[in-house]
Amino acid sequence: MTPARRTDGLSARQSPNGTARVSRRHVVLGLPSALLASGCAAPHRGTGRPGDPIVLTLLSHYASGELKEALRGPVDEWNATHDRVKVRTKAVEFTDLLTTFMVRQAAGQGADILHPYCLWNGQLVRAGVLRPAPAEHAEEIRRGYSAAAVGAASVGGRVYGYPTEVQTYALYYNKRLLREAGLDGPPRTWRELEDTAYRTTRRDRYGNTLVQGFGLSTYDDSTTVGQTLALLNAAGGTFVSADGRSTAIDSPAGRAVLGLEHRLVAMGASSPGVNVYRAFPSGQVAMVISAGWWTGSLKTLMGKDYRDVGVAPLPLPETGGARATLCTGFMLGVNTASAHPREAWEFLRWLNAEKTGAKGAVATRMSALQVSVGSLTGRADDMRRLLGAGGGNSGAGDPNLRPFLDALAYAVPEPNVPGAQQAKSLLRKNIEALWTGQRSVEEALRVTRRQVDQEVARSW
C-alpha cells in the first residue's frame, strides 16, 4: 500500500485532493520539518571513489508508521551489501508530494529517485522531471508486470519507472445485509445492482436512512472519482481521449454511469455525504466500490464481523460483456537531474525485479514490501506466491483478494495526461453537483467536457 493516512484512522491508498494547488511558499517553508529520513546512508553525496561512496536520495511519501518501516528493510539491506552506492530515503506527506517534486526540481534540489502517484506522470514528464527507463529496464518492466501497471508507469508509450503499489477496483458487499433482503449473492449486472441497492436500503419510521444500499461518497477525489471511473470502464467508456487532449466522458457510457448514480441518490439508496469508510464496517452500507487495499483495513476494523464481507467483480451494464475496471498506482523512477542515473536504475532493478526467498516465497523485494503492509503490486505471480505463503496483513487464503488479483488482467490504468490531476478534481466537482441535485446528468456531462477540455488543452 502506498498511502497517505486518512485522518479518521483508515488507510488511504490514494488521496490526491488538492495536491496540485498547494502553494510553493507553503512547501518550501515546510520542507525542513517535513522531510524524514530512514535507512543507512553516508551523510553526504560522494564521488564513488574508495571511501567516498555515491549517495542516492529517494523521495517518497513513506513518511511514518508501517510504510516507513517497510521501506527501511530493503534500503538497509542494500546499504549493508553495497559499498560503492548507498541510498538515503526522504519523505513528505502525500498531500505535499507533487508540489515538493516540482519545487525541489526548480531549486536544483531534486532527489535522484522519485516515487510519484502515476496520475502525475504526464505532468512530471512534460516538466522534464522524469527520465525514460533505459531499454533493458523498460523491457524488464513490460515483461514482469500486468498491462495495467505498465500503462500506469508509461507516458506516450514510453516506460518511465518500476510500478510499486497497484490497486484495482471491485465491489465490496455485506453478505448479511444481502441475505436479510432475500438475496443470495452479489449483483452481476447494473439492473441487479440497482435492485439490490433498493432492496437493502432501510429506514426508520421517521424516514431516516439506517442502511444505504449502495455507498456513493464525497470523501475525497479517489473515493468520488475512483468508483465513477471504475463503472465507466466497466461500461466500455473512458474519461480522457486516446490522444489525451480532450475528455471522452460525454458519451453513452458516461451518460449511463451518471444516470445510474443519479437514480441511486434520487431513490434514497445512496447518501453521498456519509463517510463510507466508517459506515460500511459498521453495517450501514450494503455495497460499495473501492480498491483492494481496503481488505486489510476492514479485517482489522471489523474483527469477527469481517466474515460478512464479500468481494465480487464490478457488475456489467449487460450480461456477457467484457470485464473492465479501474487501476491506480505508484511507481519508482529516476530524476532527469540525477548525476548517477545508471546506479539509480540498478538499485531500482534490485528492489523491484530481483527475486528473493523472503517470507517463504520467491518474489521481488517490492512485492514482499507491499504484501507486508496489506497491499498489492502489478506482479500477479508474486502476489499469488506471497499471499499463498501467508505473507502480509491480508493473510493467506482470503477469497476477497482474488477479484483484485484477477482484475490485474483486465483493469484500465487511470489517465495520466499532463493535466490529469486538475481534470480529476474538476470531474469530482461535477459528480458532486450531480449527486446534490445542482446539475442534471446532461448538465454535469456538458460542464465536465467544457472544463476538462480547457484544462488538458492548456496542459499541452
Coordinates of C-alpha atoms in Angstrom, one line a residue:
M1 CA 0.0 0.0 0.0
T2 CA 1.5 3.3 -0.9
P3 CA -0.8 5.7 1.0
A4 CA -1.2 8.9 2.8
R5 CA -3.1 8.2 6.1
R6 CA -6.7 9.1 6.4
T7 CA -7.5 11.4 9.2
D8 CA -10.2 9.0 10.5
G9 CA -7.6 6.3 11.2
L10 CA -8.2 4.3 8.0
S11 CA -5.5 3.8 5.4
A12 CA -5.9 5.9 2.2
R13 CA -4.1 4.5 -0.8
Q14 CA -4.9 7.4 -3.0
S15 CA -5.9 10.8 -1.6
P16 CA -4.6 13.4 -4.1
N17 CA -7.3 16.0 -3.4
G18 CA -5.9 19.5 -3.9
T19 CA -2.4 18.3 -4.3
A20 CA -1.6 20.4 -7.4
R21 CA -2.8 23.6 -5.7
V22 CA -0.5 23.5 -2.7
S23 CA 1.5 26.8 -2.8
R24 CA 5.2 26.9 -3.4
R25 CA 5.7 29.0 -0.4
H26 CA 3.9 26.5 1.9
V27 CA 6.1 23.6 0.6
V28 CA 9.4 25.5 0.8
L29 CA 8.7 26.6 4.3
G30 CA 7.6 23.2 5.3
L31 CA 10.4 21.1 3.8
P32 CA 12.9 21.2 6.7
S33 CA 10.4 19.8 9.3
A34 CA 8.5 17.6 6.9
L35 CA 11.5 15.7 5.4
L36 CA 12.1 12.4 7.3
A37 CA 15.0 10.0 6.7
S38 CA 15.2 6.3 7.1
G39 CA 17.8 3.7 6.0
C40 CA 21.5 3.7 6.4
A41 CA 23.5 6.1 4.2
A42 CA 26.6 8.1 4.1
P43 CA 26.0 11.7 5.3
H44 CA 26.8 13.4 2.0
R45 CA 26.9 12.8 -1.7
G46 CA 30.1 11.1 -2.8
T47 CA 32.1 10.6 -6.0
G48 CA 32.2 6.8 -6.0
R49 CA 35.9 6.7 -5.2
P50 CA 37.0 4.3 -2.5
G51 CA 35.9 5.6 0.9
D52 CA 33.6 8.1 -0.7
P53 CA 30.5 6.3 -2.0
I54 CA 27.8 7.6 -4.2
V55 CA 24.7 8.5 -2.2
L56 CA 21.4 8.3 -4.0
T57 CA 18.4 10.1 -2.5
L58 CA 14.9 8.5 -2.8
L59 CA 11.9 10.9 -2.2
S60 CA 8.6 9.3 -1.4
H61 CA 5.5 9.7 0.9
Y62 CA 6.5 6.8 3.1
A63 CA 6.8 9.2 6.0
S64 CA 5.7 7.3 9.1
G65 CA 4.4 4.1 10.6
E66 CA 4.4 0.8 8.8
L67 CA 5.3 2.2 5.4
K68 CA 8.4 3.9 6.7
E69 CA 9.5 0.8 8.4
A70 CA 8.6 -1.4 5.4
L71 CA 10.9 0.6 3.1
R72 CA 13.7 0.8 5.8
G73 CA 14.2 -3.0 5.5
P74 CA 15.3 -3.3 1.8
V75 CA 17.2 0.0 1.9
D76 CA 19.2 -1.2 4.9
E77 CA 19.8 -4.5 3.1
W78 CA 21.1 -2.7 0.1
N79 CA 23.3 -0.4 2.1
A80 CA 24.7 -3.3 4.1
T81 CA 25.7 -5.2 0.9
H82 CA 26.8 -2.4 -1.4
D83 CA 29.9 -0.3 -0.7
R84 CA 30.1 1.9 -3.7
V85 CA 26.4 3.1 -3.8
K86 CA 24.3 4.0 -0.8
V87 CA 20.6 5.0 -0.7
R88 CA 19.2 7.6 1.6
T89 CA 15.4 8.0 1.8
K90 CA 13.5 11.2 2.4
A91 CA 9.7 11.6 2.8
V92 CA 6.9 14.2 2.8
E93 CA 3.2 13.7 3.4
F94 CA 1.3 12.6 0.3
T95 CA -0.6 15.9 0.1
D96 CA 2.7 17.7 -0.4
L97 CA 4.4 15.2 -2.6
L98 CA 3.7 16.5 -6.1
T99 CA 4.4 20.1 -5.2
T100 CA 7.6 19.0 -3.5
F101 CA 8.8 17.3 -6.6
M102 CA 8.2 20.4 -8.7
V103 CA 9.6 22.9 -6.2
R104 CA 12.8 20.9 -5.4
Q105 CA 13.4 20.4 -9.1
A106 CA 13.1 24.1 -9.8
A107 CA 15.5 24.8 -6.9
G108 CA 18.0 22.3 -8.3
Q109 CA 17.5 20.0 -5.2
G110 CA 15.6 17.2 -6.9
A111 CA 16.1 13.7 -5.5
D112 CA 17.8 11.0 -7.6
I113 CA 14.8 8.6 -7.3
L114 CA 11.2 9.7 -7.2
H115 CA 8.1 7.8 -6.1
P116 CA 5.1 9.5 -7.8
Y117 CA 1.4 8.7 -8.0
C118 CA 1.1 7.5 -11.6
L119 CA -1.7 10.1 -12.2
W120 CA 1.1 12.8 -12.2
N121 CA 3.4 11.1 -14.7
G122 CA 2.3 13.1 -17.7
Q123 CA 2.8 16.4 -15.8
L124 CA 6.2 15.3 -14.5
V125 CA 7.4 14.2 -17.9
R126 CA 6.2 17.4 -19.5
A127 CA 8.1 19.4 -16.9
G128 CA 11.3 17.4 -17.6
V129 CA 11.4 15.7 -14.2
L130 CA 11.2 12.0 -15.1
R131 CA 13.9 10.2 -17.1
P132 CA 12.7 7.4 -19.5
A133 CA 13.6 3.9 -18.5
P134 CA 16.7 2.6 -20.4
A135 CA 15.8 -0.1 -22.9
E136 CA 16.8 -3.1 -20.8
H137 CA 14.8 -1.8 -17.8
A138 CA 11.8 -0.9 -19.9
E139 CA 11.8 -4.5 -21.3
E140 CA 12.1 -5.9 -17.8
I141 CA 9.1 -3.8 -16.7
R142 CA 6.9 -4.8 -19.8
R143 CA 7.8 -8.5 -19.2
G144 CA 7.3 -8.6 -15.5
Y145 CA 4.1 -6.6 -14.8
S146 CA 0.5 -6.6 -15.8
A147 CA -0.5 -4.4 -18.8
A148 CA -2.4 -2.0 -16.5
A149 CA 0.7 -1.5 -14.3
V150 CA 2.9 -0.9 -17.3
G151 CA 0.4 1.5 -18.7
A152 CA 0.2 3.5 -15.5
A153 CA 4.0 3.8 -15.5
S154 CA 4.2 4.9 -19.1
V155 CA 3.5 8.2 -20.9
G156 CA 3.1 8.3 -24.6
G157 CA 4.1 4.7 -24.9
R158 CA 7.4 5.1 -23.1
V159 CA 8.0 3.5 -19.8
Y160 CA 9.3 5.8 -17.0
G161 CA 9.6 3.6 -14.0
Y162 CA 9.0 0.4 -12.0
P163 CA 5.4 0.0 -10.7
T164 CA 5.2 -0.3 -7.0
E165 CA 1.7 -0.4 -5.5
V166 CA -1.0 -1.2 -8.0
Q167 CA -4.7 -1.1 -6.9
T168 CA -7.7 -2.4 -8.8
Y169 CA -11.3 -1.7 -8.0
A170 CA -14.1 -4.2 -7.3
L171 CA -17.5 -4.4 -5.5
Y172 CA -17.5 -4.9 -1.7
Y173 CA -20.7 -6.2 -0.3
N174 CA -22.2 -7.2 3.1
K175 CA -23.4 -10.8 2.9
R176 CA -25.6 -10.5 6.0
L177 CA -27.4 -7.4 4.6
L178 CA -28.0 -9.0 1.2
R179 CA -29.2 -12.2 2.9
E180 CA -31.6 -10.3 5.1
A181 CA -33.1 -8.7 1.9
G182 CA -33.7 -12.1 0.4
L183 CA -30.7 -12.1 -1.9
D184 CA -28.3 -15.0 -2.2
G185 CA -25.4 -13.3 -3.9
P186 CA -23.9 -10.1 -5.3
P187 CA -25.3 -8.3 -8.4
R188 CA -23.8 -9.2 -11.8
T189 CA -25.5 -6.5 -13.9
W190 CA -26.4 -2.9 -13.4
R191 CA -30.1 -3.8 -13.2
E192 CA -29.3 -6.3 -10.5
L193 CA -27.1 -3.6 -8.8
E194 CA -30.0 -1.2 -8.6
D195 CA -32.5 -3.8 -7.5
T196 CA -30.0 -5.0 -4.7
A197 CA -29.4 -1.4 -3.6
Y198 CA -33.1 -0.6 -3.3
R199 CA -33.9 -3.9 -1.5
T200 CA -31.1 -3.5 1.0
T201 CA -31.8 0.2 1.8
R202 CA -33.5 0.5 5.2
R203 CA -35.1 3.5 7.0
D204 CA -36.6 4.1 10.4
R205 CA -40.2 5.1 10.9
Y206 CA -39.2 8.8 10.6
G207 CA -37.6 8.2 7.1
N208 CA -34.0 8.4 8.4
T209 CA -31.7 6.1 6.5
L210 CA -30.4 3.2 8.6
V211 CA -28.7 1.3 5.8
Q212 CA -27.6 2.6 2.4
G213 CA -28.0 0.1 -0.4
F214 CA -25.0 1.5 -2.4
G215 CA -22.3 3.7 -0.9
L216 CA -21.5 6.8 -3.0
S217 CA -19.3 9.1 -1.1
T218 CA -17.8 12.6 -1.4
Y219 CA -15.0 11.7 1.0
D220 CA -12.1 12.6 -1.4
D221 CA -11.0 12.6 -5.1
S222 CA -10.2 8.9 -5.1
T223 CA -13.5 7.8 -3.5
T224 CA -15.7 10.0 -5.6
V225 CA -13.9 9.7 -8.9
G226 CA -12.4 6.2 -8.5
Q227 CA -15.8 4.5 -8.2
T228 CA -17.2 6.5 -11.1
L229 CA -14.3 5.8 -13.4
A230 CA -14.4 2.1 -12.4
L231 CA -18.0 1.9 -13.6
L232 CA -17.2 4.0 -16.7
N233 CA -14.5 1.5 -17.6
A234 CA -16.9 -1.4 -17.0
A235 CA -19.3 0.2 -19.4
G236 CA -16.6 0.4 -22.1
G237 CA -16.1 4.2 -21.7
T238 CA -13.1 6.4 -21.0
F239 CA -12.5 9.6 -19.2
V240 CA -9.9 11.1 -21.5
S241 CA -9.5 10.6 -25.2
A242 CA -6.7 8.4 -26.6
D243 CA -4.5 11.4 -27.6
G244 CA -5.0 13.0 -24.1
R245 CA -6.3 16.3 -25.5
S246 CA -10.0 16.1 -24.6
T247 CA -12.4 14.4 -22.3
A248 CA -14.4 11.4 -23.6
I249 CA -16.9 11.1 -20.7
D250 CA -19.7 12.9 -22.5
S251 CA -20.6 9.6 -24.3
P252 CA -23.3 6.9 -24.0
A253 CA -21.2 5.1 -21.4
G254 CA -20.7 8.3 -19.4
R255 CA -24.4 9.1 -19.6
A256 CA -25.2 5.6 -18.4
V257 CA -22.9 5.8 -15.4
L258 CA -24.0 9.2 -14.2
G259 CA -27.6 8.2 -14.8
L260 CA -27.2 5.2 -12.6
E261 CA -25.6 7.2 -9.8
H262 CA -28.3 9.9 -10.1
R263 CA -31.1 7.3 -9.7
L264 CA -29.4 5.7 -6.7
V265 CA -29.3 9.1 -4.9
A266 CA -32.7 10.2 -6.0
M267 CA -34.3 7.0 -4.8
G268 CA -32.6 7.2 -1.4
A269 CA -30.4 4.2 -1.9
S270 CA -27.2 6.4 -1.6
S271 CA -26.3 9.2 0.7
P272 CA -23.1 10.8 -0.6
G273 CA -22.4 12.8 2.5
V274 CA -21.9 9.7 4.6
N275 CA -18.3 8.5 5.1
V276 CA -18.4 5.0 3.6
Y277 CA -15.1 4.2 5.3
R278 CA -16.9 4.3 8.6
A279 CA -20.4 3.3 7.5
F280 CA -19.5 0.1 5.6
P281 CA -17.6 -1.6 8.5
S282 CA -20.5 -0.6 10.8
G283 CA -23.0 -2.4 8.7
Q284 CA -24.7 0.8 7.5
V285 CA -23.8 0.3 3.8
A286 CA -24.7 -2.9 1.8
M287 CA -22.4 -2.3 -1.2
V288 CA -19.6 0.0 -2.2
I289 CA -16.9 0.1 -5.0
S290 CA -13.4 0.5 -3.7
A291 CA -9.8 -0.7 -4.2
G292 CA -8.1 -3.8 -2.9
W293 CA -6.1 -2.1 -0.1
W294 CA -9.3 -1.8 1.9
T295 CA -9.4 -5.6 2.7
G296 CA -6.6 -5.4 5.2
S297 CA -8.2 -2.4 7.0
L298 CA -11.6 -4.0 7.1
K299 CA -10.2 -7.1 8.6
T300 CA -8.6 -5.1 11.4
L301 CA -11.6 -2.9 12.0
M302 CA -14.3 -5.5 11.8
G303 CA -12.8 -8.4 13.6
K304 CA -15.1 -11.4 13.5
D305 CA -17.7 -9.4 11.5
Y306 CA -15.3 -9.4 8.6
R307 CA -16.8 -12.8 7.7
D308 CA -19.8 -10.8 6.5
V309 CA -17.7 -9.1 3.8
G310 CA -17.6 -10.4 0.3
V311 CA -15.9 -9.0 -2.8
A312 CA -17.0 -9.5 -6.4
P313 CA -16.0 -8.2 -9.9
L314 CA -17.8 -5.0 -10.9
P315 CA -21.3 -5.6 -12.3
L316 CA -21.5 -5.1 -16.0
P317 CA -24.2 -3.0 -17.8
E318 CA -25.4 -6.2 -19.5
T319 CA -24.8 -9.9 -19.1
G320 CA -22.0 -11.2 -21.1
G321 CA -20.0 -8.0 -21.6
A322 CA -16.2 -7.8 -21.4
R323 CA -14.9 -7.1 -18.0
A324 CA -13.0 -3.8 -17.1
T325 CA -12.3 -1.8 -14.0
L326 CA -10.0 1.0 -12.8
C327 CA -6.4 0.6 -11.9
T328 CA -4.4 3.2 -9.9
G329 CA -0.8 3.0 -8.7
F330 CA 2.6 4.4 -7.9
M331 CA 6.0 3.9 -9.5
L332 CA 9.7 4.5 -8.8
G333 CA 11.5 6.4 -11.4
V334 CA 14.8 8.4 -11.9
N335 CA 15.1 12.1 -12.0
T336 CA 16.5 13.7 -15.2
A337 CA 18.7 15.8 -12.9
S338 CA 20.3 12.8 -11.2
A339 CA 24.1 12.7 -11.6
H340 CA 24.1 8.9 -11.2
P341 CA 21.2 7.5 -13.3
R342 CA 22.9 4.2 -14.0
E343 CA 23.3 3.5 -10.3
A344 CA 19.8 4.7 -9.6
W345 CA 18.3 2.3 -12.2
E346 CA 20.4 -0.6 -10.9
F347 CA 19.1 0.0 -7.4
L348 CA 15.5 0.1 -8.7
R349 CA 16.1 -3.2 -10.6
W350 CA 17.4 -4.8 -7.5
L351 CA 14.4 -3.6 -5.4
N352 CA 11.7 -4.3 -8.0
A353 CA 12.9 -7.1 -10.3
E354 CA 15.4 -9.3 -8.5
K355 CA 13.7 -12.3 -6.9
T356 CA 14.5 -13.3 -3.3
G357 CA 13.3 -16.1 -1.0
A358 CA 11.9 -13.7 1.7
K359 CA 8.8 -14.8 3.6
G360 CA 8.9 -18.3 2.3
A361 CA 8.2 -17.5 -1.4
V362 CA 10.3 -16.4 -4.3
A363 CA 9.3 -12.8 -5.1
T364 CA 10.7 -9.3 -5.6
R365 CA 11.6 -7.2 -2.6
M366 CA 8.9 -4.6 -3.6
S367 CA 6.2 -7.3 -3.8
A368 CA 7.2 -8.6 -0.3
L369 CA 7.2 -5.0 1.0
Q370 CA 3.7 -4.2 -0.4
V371 CA 2.2 -7.5 0.8
S372 CA 3.7 -6.9 4.3
V373 CA 1.5 -3.8 4.7
G374 CA -1.6 -5.3 3.1
S375 CA -1.2 -4.1 -0.5
L376 CA -0.5 -5.5 -4.0
T377 CA 1.8 -4.9 -6.8
G378 CA 1.3 -5.5 -10.5
R379 CA 3.3 -8.7 -10.4
A380 CA 0.4 -11.3 -10.3
D381 CA 2.8 -14.2 -9.9
D382 CA 4.5 -12.6 -6.9
M383 CA 1.1 -11.8 -5.3
R384 CA -0.1 -15.4 -5.6
R385 CA 3.1 -16.8 -4.2
L386 CA 3.3 -14.4 -1.3
L387 CA -0.3 -14.5 -0.4
G388 CA -0.3 -18.2 -0.7
A389 CA 2.6 -18.4 1.7
G390 CA 0.7 -16.4 4.3
G391 CA 2.7 -13.2 3.9
G392 CA 1.3 -9.8 4.8
N393 CA -1.5 -8.3 6.8
S394 CA -4.1 -9.6 4.3
G395 CA -3.5 -13.2 5.3
A396 CA -3.3 -16.3 3.2
G397 CA -6.3 -17.8 1.5
D398 CA -8.6 -14.7 1.9
P399 CA -11.1 -15.2 -1.0
N400 CA -11.7 -11.4 -1.0
L401 CA -8.3 -10.8 -2.6
R402 CA -8.9 -12.9 -5.7
P403 CA -11.2 -10.4 -7.5
F404 CA -8.4 -7.8 -7.2
L405 CA -5.7 -10.2 -8.4
D406 CA -7.9 -11.4 -11.3
A407 CA -8.6 -7.7 -12.2
L408 CA -4.9 -7.1 -12.9
A409 CA -5.6 -8.9 -16.3
Y410 CA -8.3 -6.5 -17.4
A411 CA -8.0 -3.3 -15.4
V412 CA -7.6 0.1 -17.2
P413 CA -5.0 2.5 -15.9
E414 CA -6.0 5.9 -14.7
P415 CA -5.4 8.6 -17.4
N416 CA -2.1 10.3 -16.7
V417 CA -2.0 13.1 -19.3
P418 CA -0.3 16.4 -18.3
G419 CA -3.5 17.9 -16.8
A420 CA -4.8 14.7 -15.2
Q421 CA -4.7 15.9 -11.6
Q422 CA -6.7 19.0 -12.3
A423 CA -9.0 17.1 -14.6
K424 CA -9.8 14.6 -11.9
S425 CA -10.6 17.4 -9.4
L426 CA -12.9 19.1 -12.0
L427 CA -14.7 15.8 -12.6
R428 CA -15.2 15.3 -8.8
K429 CA -16.8 18.7 -8.5
N430 CA -19.3 17.9 -11.3
I431 CA -20.1 14.5 -9.9
E432 CA -20.8 16.0 -6.5
A433 CA -23.0 18.7 -8.2
L434 CA -25.0 15.9 -9.8
W435 CA -25.4 14.0 -6.5
T436 CA -26.6 17.1 -4.7
G437 CA -29.1 18.0 -7.3
Q438 CA -27.3 21.1 -8.5
R439 CA -26.9 19.7 -12.0
S440 CA -28.7 17.2 -14.2
V441 CA -26.9 14.3 -15.9
E442 CA -26.7 16.3 -19.2
E443 CA -25.5 19.4 -17.5
A444 CA -22.9 17.6 -15.5
L445 CA -21.5 15.9 -18.7
R446 CA -21.6 19.2 -20.6
V447 CA -19.8 21.2 -18.0
T448 CA -17.3 18.4 -17.3
R449 CA -16.5 18.3 -21.0
R450 CA -16.0 22.1 -21.3
Q451 CA -13.9 22.4 -18.2
V452 CA -11.7 19.3 -18.7
D453 CA -11.2 20.0 -22.4
Q454 CA -9.9 23.5 -21.5
E455 CA -7.6 22.1 -18.8
V456 CA -6.0 19.3 -20.8
A457 CA -5.6 21.6 -23.8
R458 CA -3.8 24.2 -21.6
S459 CA -1.5 21.5 -20.1
W460 CA -0.1 20.6 -23.6

